XYZ file of C-alpha atoms in Angstrom:
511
model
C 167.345 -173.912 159.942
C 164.812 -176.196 158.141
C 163.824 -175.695 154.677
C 160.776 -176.929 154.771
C 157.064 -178.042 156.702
C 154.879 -180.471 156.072
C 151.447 -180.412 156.672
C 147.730 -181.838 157.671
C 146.718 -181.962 154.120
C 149.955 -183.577 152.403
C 151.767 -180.062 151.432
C 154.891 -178.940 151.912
C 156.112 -175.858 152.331
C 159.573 -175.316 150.881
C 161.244 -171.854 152.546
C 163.669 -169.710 150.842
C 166.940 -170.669 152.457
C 170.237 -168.937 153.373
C 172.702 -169.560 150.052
C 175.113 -168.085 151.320
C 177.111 -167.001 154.542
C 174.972 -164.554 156.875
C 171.995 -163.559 154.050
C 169.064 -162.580 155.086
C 167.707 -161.994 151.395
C 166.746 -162.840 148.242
C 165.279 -161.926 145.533
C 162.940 -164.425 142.676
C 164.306 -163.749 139.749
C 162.532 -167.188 137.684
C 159.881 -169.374 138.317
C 160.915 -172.539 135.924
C 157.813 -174.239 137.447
C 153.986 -173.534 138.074
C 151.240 -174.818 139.699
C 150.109 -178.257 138.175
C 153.564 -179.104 137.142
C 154.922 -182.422 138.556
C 158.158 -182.059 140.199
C 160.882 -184.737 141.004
C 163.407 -184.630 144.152
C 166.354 -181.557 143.133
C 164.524 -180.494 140.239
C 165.525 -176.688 140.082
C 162.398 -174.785 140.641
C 163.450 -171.163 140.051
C 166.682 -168.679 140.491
C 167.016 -166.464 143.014
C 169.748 -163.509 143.509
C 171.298 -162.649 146.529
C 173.774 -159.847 147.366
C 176.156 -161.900 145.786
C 175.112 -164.153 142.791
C 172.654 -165.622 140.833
C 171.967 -169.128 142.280
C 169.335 -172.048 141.341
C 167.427 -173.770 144.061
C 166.524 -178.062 143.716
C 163.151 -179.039 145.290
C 164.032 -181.562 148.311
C 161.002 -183.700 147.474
C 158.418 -185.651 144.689
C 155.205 -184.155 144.270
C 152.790 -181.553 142.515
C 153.367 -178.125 142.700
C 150.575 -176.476 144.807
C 151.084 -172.770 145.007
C 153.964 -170.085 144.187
C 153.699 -167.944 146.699
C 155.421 -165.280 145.215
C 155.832 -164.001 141.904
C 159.189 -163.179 139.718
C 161.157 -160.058 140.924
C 159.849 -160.209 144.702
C 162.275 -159.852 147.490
C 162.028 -162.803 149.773
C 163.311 -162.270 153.532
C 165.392 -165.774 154.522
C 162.558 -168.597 156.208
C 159.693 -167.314 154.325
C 157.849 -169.968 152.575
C 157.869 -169.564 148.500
C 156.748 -172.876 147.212
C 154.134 -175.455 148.148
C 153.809 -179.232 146.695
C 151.133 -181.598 147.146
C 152.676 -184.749 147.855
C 149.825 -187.004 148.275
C 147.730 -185.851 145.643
C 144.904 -184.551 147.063
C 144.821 -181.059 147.223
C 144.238 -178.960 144.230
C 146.800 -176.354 142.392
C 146.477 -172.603 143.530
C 146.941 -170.331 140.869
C 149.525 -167.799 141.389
C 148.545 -164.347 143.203
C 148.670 -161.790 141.033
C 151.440 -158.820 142.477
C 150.679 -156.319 144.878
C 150.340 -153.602 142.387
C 148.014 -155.133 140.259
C 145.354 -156.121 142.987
C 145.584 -152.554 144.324
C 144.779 -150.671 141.500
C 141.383 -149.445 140.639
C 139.010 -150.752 138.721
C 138.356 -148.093 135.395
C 134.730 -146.984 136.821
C 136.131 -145.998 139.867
C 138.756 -143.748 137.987
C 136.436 -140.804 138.039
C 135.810 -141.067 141.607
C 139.307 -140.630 142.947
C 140.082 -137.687 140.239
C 136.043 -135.556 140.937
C 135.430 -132.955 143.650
C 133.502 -136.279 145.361
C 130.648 -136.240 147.196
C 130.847 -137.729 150.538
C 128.738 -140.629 149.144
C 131.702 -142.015 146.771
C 134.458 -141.921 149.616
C 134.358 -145.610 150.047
C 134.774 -146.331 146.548
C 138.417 -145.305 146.765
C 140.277 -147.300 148.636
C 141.592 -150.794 146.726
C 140.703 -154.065 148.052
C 143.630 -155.793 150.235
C 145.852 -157.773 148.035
C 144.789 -160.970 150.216
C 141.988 -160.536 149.275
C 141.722 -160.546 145.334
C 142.025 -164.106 145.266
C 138.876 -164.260 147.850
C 140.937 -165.622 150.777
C 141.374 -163.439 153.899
C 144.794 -161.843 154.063
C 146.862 -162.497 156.701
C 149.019 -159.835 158.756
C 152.860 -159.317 157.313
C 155.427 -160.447 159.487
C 157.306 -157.512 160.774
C 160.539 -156.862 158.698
C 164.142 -156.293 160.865
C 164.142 -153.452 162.352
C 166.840 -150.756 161.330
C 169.293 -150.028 164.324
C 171.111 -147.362 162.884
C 171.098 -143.797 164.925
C 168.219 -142.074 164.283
C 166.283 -144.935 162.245
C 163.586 -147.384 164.254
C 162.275 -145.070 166.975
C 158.591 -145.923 167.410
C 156.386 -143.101 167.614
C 155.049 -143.350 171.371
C 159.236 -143.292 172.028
C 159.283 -139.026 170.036
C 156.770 -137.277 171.994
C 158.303 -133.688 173.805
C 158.244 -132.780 176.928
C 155.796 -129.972 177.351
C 157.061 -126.580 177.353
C 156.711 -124.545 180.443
C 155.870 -120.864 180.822
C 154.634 -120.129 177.398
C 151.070 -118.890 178.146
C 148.281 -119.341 175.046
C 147.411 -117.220 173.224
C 143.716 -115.902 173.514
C 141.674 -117.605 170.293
C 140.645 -114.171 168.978
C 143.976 -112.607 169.041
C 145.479 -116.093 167.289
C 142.805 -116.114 164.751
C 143.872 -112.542 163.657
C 147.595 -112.594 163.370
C 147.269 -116.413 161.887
C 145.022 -114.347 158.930
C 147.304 -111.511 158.179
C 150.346 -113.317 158.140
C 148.918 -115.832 155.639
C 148.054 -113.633 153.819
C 151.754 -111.635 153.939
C 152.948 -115.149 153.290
C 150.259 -116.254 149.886
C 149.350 -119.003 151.940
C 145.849 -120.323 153.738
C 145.441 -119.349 157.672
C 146.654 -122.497 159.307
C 144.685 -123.765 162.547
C 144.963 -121.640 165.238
C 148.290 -122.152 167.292
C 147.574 -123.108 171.331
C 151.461 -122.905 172.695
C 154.716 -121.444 170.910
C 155.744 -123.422 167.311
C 158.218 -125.834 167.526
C 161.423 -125.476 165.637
C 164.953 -125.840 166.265
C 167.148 -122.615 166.512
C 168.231 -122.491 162.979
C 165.556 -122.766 161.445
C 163.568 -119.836 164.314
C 166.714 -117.807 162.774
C 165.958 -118.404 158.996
C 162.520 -117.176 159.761
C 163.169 -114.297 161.675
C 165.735 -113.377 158.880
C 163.498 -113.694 155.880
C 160.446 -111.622 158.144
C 158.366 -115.305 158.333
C 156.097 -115.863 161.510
C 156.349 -119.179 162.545
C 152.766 -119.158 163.836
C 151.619 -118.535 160.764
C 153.517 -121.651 158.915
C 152.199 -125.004 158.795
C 154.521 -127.281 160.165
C 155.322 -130.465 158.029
C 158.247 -132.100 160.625
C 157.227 -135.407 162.498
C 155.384 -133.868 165.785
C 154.705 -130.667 164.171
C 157.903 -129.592 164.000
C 158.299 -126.648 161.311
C 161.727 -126.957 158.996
C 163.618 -125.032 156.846
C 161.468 -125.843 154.002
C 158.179 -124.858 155.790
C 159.852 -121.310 156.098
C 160.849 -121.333 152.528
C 157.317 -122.314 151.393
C 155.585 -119.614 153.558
C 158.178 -116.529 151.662
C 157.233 -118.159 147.900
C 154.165 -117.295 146.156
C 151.526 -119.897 145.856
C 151.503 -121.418 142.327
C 148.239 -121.682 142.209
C 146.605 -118.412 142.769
C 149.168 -117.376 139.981
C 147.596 -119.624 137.445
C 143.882 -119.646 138.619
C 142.846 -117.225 136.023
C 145.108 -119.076 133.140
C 142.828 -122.126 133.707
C 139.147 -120.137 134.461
C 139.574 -118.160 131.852
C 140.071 -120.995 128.750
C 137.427 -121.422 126.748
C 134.837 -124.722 126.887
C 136.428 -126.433 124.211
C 139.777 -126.861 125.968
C 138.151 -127.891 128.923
C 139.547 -131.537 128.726
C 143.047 -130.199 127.737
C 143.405 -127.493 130.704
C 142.157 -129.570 133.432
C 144.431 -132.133 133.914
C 147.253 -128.432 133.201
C 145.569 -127.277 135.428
C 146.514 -130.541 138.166
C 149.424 -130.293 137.039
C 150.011 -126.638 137.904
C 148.518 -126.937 141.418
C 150.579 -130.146 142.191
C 153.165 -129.972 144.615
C 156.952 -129.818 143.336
C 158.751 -133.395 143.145
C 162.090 -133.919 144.078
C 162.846 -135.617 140.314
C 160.983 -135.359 136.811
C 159.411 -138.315 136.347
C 159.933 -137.778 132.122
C 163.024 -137.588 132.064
C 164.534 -139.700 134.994
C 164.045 -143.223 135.595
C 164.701 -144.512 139.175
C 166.212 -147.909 140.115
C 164.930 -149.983 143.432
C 168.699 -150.500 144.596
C 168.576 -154.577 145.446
C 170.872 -157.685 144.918
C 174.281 -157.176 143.799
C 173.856 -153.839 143.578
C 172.576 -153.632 147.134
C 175.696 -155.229 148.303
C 178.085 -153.159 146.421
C 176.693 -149.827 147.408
C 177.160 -151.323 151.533
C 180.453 -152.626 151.167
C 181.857 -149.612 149.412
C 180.399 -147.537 151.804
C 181.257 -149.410 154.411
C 184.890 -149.209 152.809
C 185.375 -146.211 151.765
C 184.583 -144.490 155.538
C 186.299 -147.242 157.632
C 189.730 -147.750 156.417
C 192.075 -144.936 155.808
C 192.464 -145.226 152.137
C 196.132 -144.601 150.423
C 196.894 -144.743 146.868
C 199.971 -144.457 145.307
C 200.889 -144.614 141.285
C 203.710 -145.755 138.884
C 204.315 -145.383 135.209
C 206.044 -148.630 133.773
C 207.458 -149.915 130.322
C 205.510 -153.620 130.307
C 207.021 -154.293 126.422
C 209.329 -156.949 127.252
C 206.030 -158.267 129.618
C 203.862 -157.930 126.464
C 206.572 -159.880 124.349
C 206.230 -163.073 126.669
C 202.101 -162.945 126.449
C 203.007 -163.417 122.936
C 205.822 -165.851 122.688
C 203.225 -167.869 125.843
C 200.465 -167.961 123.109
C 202.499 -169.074 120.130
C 204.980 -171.825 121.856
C 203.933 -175.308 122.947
C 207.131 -175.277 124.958
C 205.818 -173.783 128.397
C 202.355 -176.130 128.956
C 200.172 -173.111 128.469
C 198.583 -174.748 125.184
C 194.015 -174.231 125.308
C 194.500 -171.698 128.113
C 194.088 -168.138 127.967
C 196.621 -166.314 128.042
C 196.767 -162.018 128.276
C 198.634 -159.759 130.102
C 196.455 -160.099 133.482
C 197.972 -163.465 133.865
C 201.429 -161.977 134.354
C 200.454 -159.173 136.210
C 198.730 -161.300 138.453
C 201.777 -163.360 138.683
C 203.908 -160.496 139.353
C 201.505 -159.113 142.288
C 202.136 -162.717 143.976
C 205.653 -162.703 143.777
C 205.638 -159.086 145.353
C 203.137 -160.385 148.101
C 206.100 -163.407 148.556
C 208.605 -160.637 148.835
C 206.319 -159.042 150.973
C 203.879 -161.119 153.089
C 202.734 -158.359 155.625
C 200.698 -156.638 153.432
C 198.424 -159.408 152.829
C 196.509 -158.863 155.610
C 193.229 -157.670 157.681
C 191.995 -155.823 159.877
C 190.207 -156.798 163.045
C 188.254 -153.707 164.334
C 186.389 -156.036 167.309
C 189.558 -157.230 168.897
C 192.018 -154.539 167.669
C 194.527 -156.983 166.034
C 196.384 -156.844 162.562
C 195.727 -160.892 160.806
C 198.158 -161.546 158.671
C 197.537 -164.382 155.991
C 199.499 -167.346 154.953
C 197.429 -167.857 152.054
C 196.931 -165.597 149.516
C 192.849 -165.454 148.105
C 193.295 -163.590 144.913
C 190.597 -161.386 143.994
C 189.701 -160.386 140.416
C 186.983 -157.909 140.215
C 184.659 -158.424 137.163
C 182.205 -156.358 135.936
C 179.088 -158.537 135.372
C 175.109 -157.550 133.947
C 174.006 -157.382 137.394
C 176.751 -155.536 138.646
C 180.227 -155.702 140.161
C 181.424 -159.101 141.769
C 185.116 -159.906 143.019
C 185.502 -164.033 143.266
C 188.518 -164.958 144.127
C 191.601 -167.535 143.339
C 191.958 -170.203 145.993
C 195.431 -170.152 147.149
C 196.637 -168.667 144.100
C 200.489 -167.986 146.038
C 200.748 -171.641 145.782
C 199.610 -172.630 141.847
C 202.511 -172.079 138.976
C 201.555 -170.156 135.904
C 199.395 -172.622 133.677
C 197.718 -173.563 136.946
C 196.675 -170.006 137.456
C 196.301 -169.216 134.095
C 193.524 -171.875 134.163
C 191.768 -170.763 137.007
C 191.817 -167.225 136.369
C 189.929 -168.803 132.988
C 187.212 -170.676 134.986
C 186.812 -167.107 136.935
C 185.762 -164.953 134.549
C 184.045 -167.322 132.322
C 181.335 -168.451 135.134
C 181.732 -164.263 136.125
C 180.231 -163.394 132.918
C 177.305 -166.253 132.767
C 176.317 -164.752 136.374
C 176.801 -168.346 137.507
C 179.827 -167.293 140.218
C 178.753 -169.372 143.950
C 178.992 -166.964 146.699
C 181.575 -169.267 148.512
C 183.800 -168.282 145.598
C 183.604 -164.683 146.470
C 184.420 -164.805 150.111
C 187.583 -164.694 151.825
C 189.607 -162.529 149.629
C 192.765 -161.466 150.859
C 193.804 -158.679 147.905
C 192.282 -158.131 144.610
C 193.064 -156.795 141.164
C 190.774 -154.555 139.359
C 191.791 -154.473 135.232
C 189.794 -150.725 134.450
C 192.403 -150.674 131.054
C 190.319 -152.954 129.412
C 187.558 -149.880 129.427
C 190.475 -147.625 128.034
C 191.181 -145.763 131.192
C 194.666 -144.832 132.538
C 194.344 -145.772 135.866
C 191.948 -145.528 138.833
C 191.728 -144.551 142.671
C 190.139 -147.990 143.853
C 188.174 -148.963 146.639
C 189.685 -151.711 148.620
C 186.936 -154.718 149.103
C 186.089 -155.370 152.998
C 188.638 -157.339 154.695
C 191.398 -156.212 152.578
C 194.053 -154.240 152.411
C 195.383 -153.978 149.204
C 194.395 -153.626 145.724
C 196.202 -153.397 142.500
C 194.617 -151.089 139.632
C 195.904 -151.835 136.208
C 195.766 -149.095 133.884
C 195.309 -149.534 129.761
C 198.371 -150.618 128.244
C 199.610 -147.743 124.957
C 202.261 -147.543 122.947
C 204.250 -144.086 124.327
C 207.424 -142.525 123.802
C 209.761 -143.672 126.175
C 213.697 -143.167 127.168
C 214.821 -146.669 126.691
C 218.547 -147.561 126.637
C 218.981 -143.707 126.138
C 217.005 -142.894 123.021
C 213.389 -141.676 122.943
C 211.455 -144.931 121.454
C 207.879 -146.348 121.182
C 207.362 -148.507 124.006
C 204.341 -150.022 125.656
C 203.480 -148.581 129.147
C 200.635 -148.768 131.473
C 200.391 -147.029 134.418
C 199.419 -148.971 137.991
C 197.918 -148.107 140.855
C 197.992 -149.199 144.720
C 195.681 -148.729 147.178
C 195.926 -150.117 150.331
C 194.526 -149.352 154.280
C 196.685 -147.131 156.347
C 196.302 -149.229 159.575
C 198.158 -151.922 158.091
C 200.121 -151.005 155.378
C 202.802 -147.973 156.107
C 203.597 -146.243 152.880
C 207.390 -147.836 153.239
C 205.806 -151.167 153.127
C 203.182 -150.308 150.121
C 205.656 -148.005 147.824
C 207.653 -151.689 147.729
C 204.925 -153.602 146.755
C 203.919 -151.219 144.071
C 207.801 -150.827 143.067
C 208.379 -154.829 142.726
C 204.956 -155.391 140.761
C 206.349 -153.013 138.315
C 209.949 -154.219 138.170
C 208.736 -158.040 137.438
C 206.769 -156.024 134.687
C 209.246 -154.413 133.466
C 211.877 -156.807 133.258
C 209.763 -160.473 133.283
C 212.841 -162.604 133.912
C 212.622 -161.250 137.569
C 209.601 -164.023 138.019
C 212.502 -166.681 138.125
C 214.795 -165.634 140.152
C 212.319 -163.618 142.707
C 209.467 -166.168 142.301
C-alpha cells in the first residue's frame, strides 16, 4: 500500500501507514511539525502509538508543510491521509482544524437557549455547526469505519424488523386510553401512547412483570423496536423522583432561586450508570487496547494450568554476586541480577524439554513445535504492558544474553520497543517479585504455551542440611496451555527450572 498522493496543485498527501504486522490503527500522539515549517526527506514529523509501541514516522519527501490533518491524541484508521506538503511552493499553509469537541460546542449566548423552557422560535439555535465547517470549508462525509462481525454486533436496522404478530386483535382507542391512565398512574408514571397490538417482550421479562403486578401496556418500552426490558418493568414499580421533590424546589424562597434550579435538574435527571465526581473513565486505546484483546482472547481460548514450587535460590543469589564482583567470567559493564539466571535456567529446562515450546494451531488443528526459542520478558511500561522478546535466546551463552536482556528493558522503559521485537514469542517470563508479590496465576501471551512467574525473592527459614536456617527462597510459578502441555510434561519443566536454581552448578553439566 502507498504512503502517499500527489496532486494537481504540488501537494502531497502522506497517509498513516501500517508499522507493524496486520494494524489497522494508530493513534497521534506528537506533532513535531506545523504548518509553515520546511521539512527535509525522513525528517520525523510526529509519533504515533499503535497496539504495540510508540513509533516515529520520517517524511518521504522535501517540501513545506501544508496542513495537519489531524490533531494530537486522534485515532487514525491505516490509509487515511494525516499530513500534506507543498512541494512546489505555491500553495499556502492551512492552519490546523481545531478538534471535534471544540467546534461543536456552543457559543456562550446560546447557553441559555439549550438550558430555557424554549420557545419554538430558538430551536435552531441549538444545534452546533458541523466541525467541517468551522474552518468555512464544506465538510466532507466520514468514511465508514470496519464493521464489527461479532454475533450480535453490525446488524443494520432494515435487517431487525419482526414479523407481525397474528391473532392479537386491537384494542378499541377508548378502552386503551383508560387502562393506559390508571395503570400510570398505579405505576407514578405518565400515560404512554396508546398501545395498537400486544407489547413486545421476551418471556422473562412478561414474567417479572406479571410477578411484581406491572402492565406491560402501560410501560414505555426503551428496547431497540420497542421492545420493553427488565429495566422498563423496574422503572414502572419505582416512584418517580420527581413528583417526590416538586414541592422541595416550588416551595424555596426567591432568593435561592439560582441555587435550587440547577438542584432541581439535578433531581429530575435520569440515574447514570457511574458518578461522574468521583470516577474518572479511560477511552481504552493503544497498548492498552491490545492487552485487554489478547488477554481476553487468552484467557477463554486455551485451557489454562498453573502449577507452583517453593525453592531455596541462595546458592543462585551467591553467583549474581560473585558475577558482579569478578572480571573472570566476561560479564564486566553488563547487568547482572537474578533474572539473568533464571532466565538461563528456564532455557536449559526448555533444552531438556523442547516440546513444550510450542503453539497451537486452532485453523489446521496441529501442535508447532519450535526449534528456536523467542524469549519473552514482559515489562511493565507508562503506557502499559509490553512482552518483546530475545531472538534466539536458546542459542546465546550468558554474557550474550545478559546483554540483550539489557538492551530489552532499557528501550522497554523509554517506550522506544519496535513492534517486530515483540512478535513471535515462543514463552515468556513475567518478574511480579520486583513489585513484592509472592507469586502470580499468569496469563499466557497468544501463541504460547508457557510462562514462567517469578515470585519476590525473602530471606525464610528453611531445613537446609538438616537444621532450620535463614535461606533465600522465592516461590515460581508455571502456567502453560492444556492442549499442548500434559501436566507430566509441565511439572518437569517447573521441577528443572527450580533445581538449576537451587543448585546453579546444574547449568554446566545440563546446559
Amino acid at each position: 500500500m502507498t504512503t502517499m498522493t500527489e496532486t494537481a496543485s504540488g501537494l502531497r498527501e502522506f497517509k498513516m501507514p501500517d508499522v507493524g504486522e496486520g494494524l489497522t490503527e494508530a493513534e497521534i500522539l506528537k506533532w513535531y511539525v506545523q504548518p509553515g515549517d520546511t521539512v527535509t526527506d525522513g525528517q520525523v514529523v510526529c509519533e504515533v502509538e499503535t497496539a504495540k509501541a510508540a513509533v516515529e514516522l520520517p517524511i518521504p519527501y522535501d517540501g513545506v508543510v501544508h496542513e495537519l490533518r489531524f490533531p494530537e491524541g486522534t485515532t487514525v484508521d491505516v490509509g487515511q491521509v494525516i499530513i500534506a506538503v507543498d512541494v512546489g511552493g505555491g500553495a499556502a499553509p492551512v492552519t490546523p482544524a481545531a478538534p471535534a469537541a471544540q467546534a461543536e460546542a456552543p457559543a456562550p449566548s446560546q447557553a441559555p437557549t439549550v438550558t430555557a423552557p424554549t420557545a419554538p422560535a430558538t430551536a435552531p439555535a441549538v444545534p452546533a455547526a458541523p466541525s467541517g465547517e468551522a474552518g468555512g470549508t464544506t465538510a466532507e462525509p466520514e468514511p465508514e469505519g470496519r464493521k464489527p462481525v461479532l454475533v450480535g454486533y453490525g446488524v443494520s436496522v432494515a435487517s431487525t424488523k419482526r414479523r407481525p404478530r397474528r391473532g392479537v386483535p386491537a384494542q378499541q382507542p377508548e378502552v386503551a386510553a383508560a387502562a393506559a391512565a390508571v395503570n400510570s398512574e398505579l405505576n407514578g408514571h405518565a400515560a404512554p401512547a396508546v398501545p395498537t397490538a400486544r407489547p413486545l417482550a421476551k418471556p422473562p421479562v412478561r414474567k417479572l412483570a406479571k410477578d411484581l403486578g406491572v402492565d406491560l401496556a402501560a410501560v414505555t418500552p426503551s428496547g431497540p423496536d420497542g421492545i420493553i426490558t427488565r429495566e422498563d418493568v423496574h422503572a414502572a414499580v419505582a416512584p418517580a423522583p420527581a413528583s417526590v421533590q416538586e414541592p422541595v424546589v416550588t416551595a424555596a424562597p426567591a432568593a435561592a432561586a439560582p441555587v435550587s434550579a440547577p438542584a432541581a435538574a439535578a433531581i429530575a435527571a435520569p440515574a447514570v450508570s457511574y458518578d461522574g465526581v468521583r470516577e474518572t473513565r479511560v477511552p481504552v486505546k493503544g497498548v492498552r487496547k491490545a492487552i485487554a484483546a489478547a488477554m481476553v482472547g487468552s484467557a477463554f481460548t486455551a485451557p489454562h494450568v498453573t502449577e507452583f514450587v517453593t525453592v531455596d535460590v541462595t546458592r543462585t543469589m551467591k553467583l549474581v554476586e560473585e558475577l558482579k564482583r569478578s572480571d573472570e567470567y566476561g560479564m564486566q559493564g553488563l547487568r547482572v541480577n537474578p533474572l539473568l539466571l533464571i532466565a538461563k535456567a528456564l532455557l536449559v529446562a526448555i533444552k531438556r524439554h523442547p516440546d513444550v515450546n510450542a503453539s497451537w494451531d486452532e485453523a489446521n488443528q496441529e501442535i508447532v513445535r519450535k526449534h528456536y526459542v523467542n524469549l519473552g520478558i514482559a515489562a511493565a511500561t507508562p503506557r502499559g504492558l509490553i512482552v518483546p522478546n530475545i531472538k534466539d535466546a536458546h542459542a546465546k551463552t550468558l554474557p550474550q544474553l545478559a546483554e540483550a536482556l539489557g538492551e530489552l528493558v532499557g528501550t522497554a522503559r523509554e517506550g522506544r520497543t519496535s513492534p517486530a521485537a515483540m512478535q513471535g514469542g515462543t514463552v515468556t517470563i513475567t518478574n511480579v517479585g520486583v513489585f513484592g508479590v509472592d507469586t502470580g496465576t499468569p496469563i499466557l501471551n497468544p501463541g504460547e504455551s508457557a510462562i514462567l512467574a517469578v515470585g519476590s525473592i525473602k530471606l525464610q527459614p528453611w531445613v537446609h542440611k538438616g537444621k532450620v536456617k535463614p535461606r533465600q527462597v522465592t516461590t515460581l510459578a508455571l502456567s502453560f496451555d492444556h492442549r499442548v502441555v500434559d501436566g507430566e510434561l509441565g511439572s518437569k519443566v517447573l521441577a528443572d527450572v527450580a533445581a538449576v536454581l537451587e543448585q546453579p552448578k546444574r547449568l554446566i553439566t545440563w546446559g
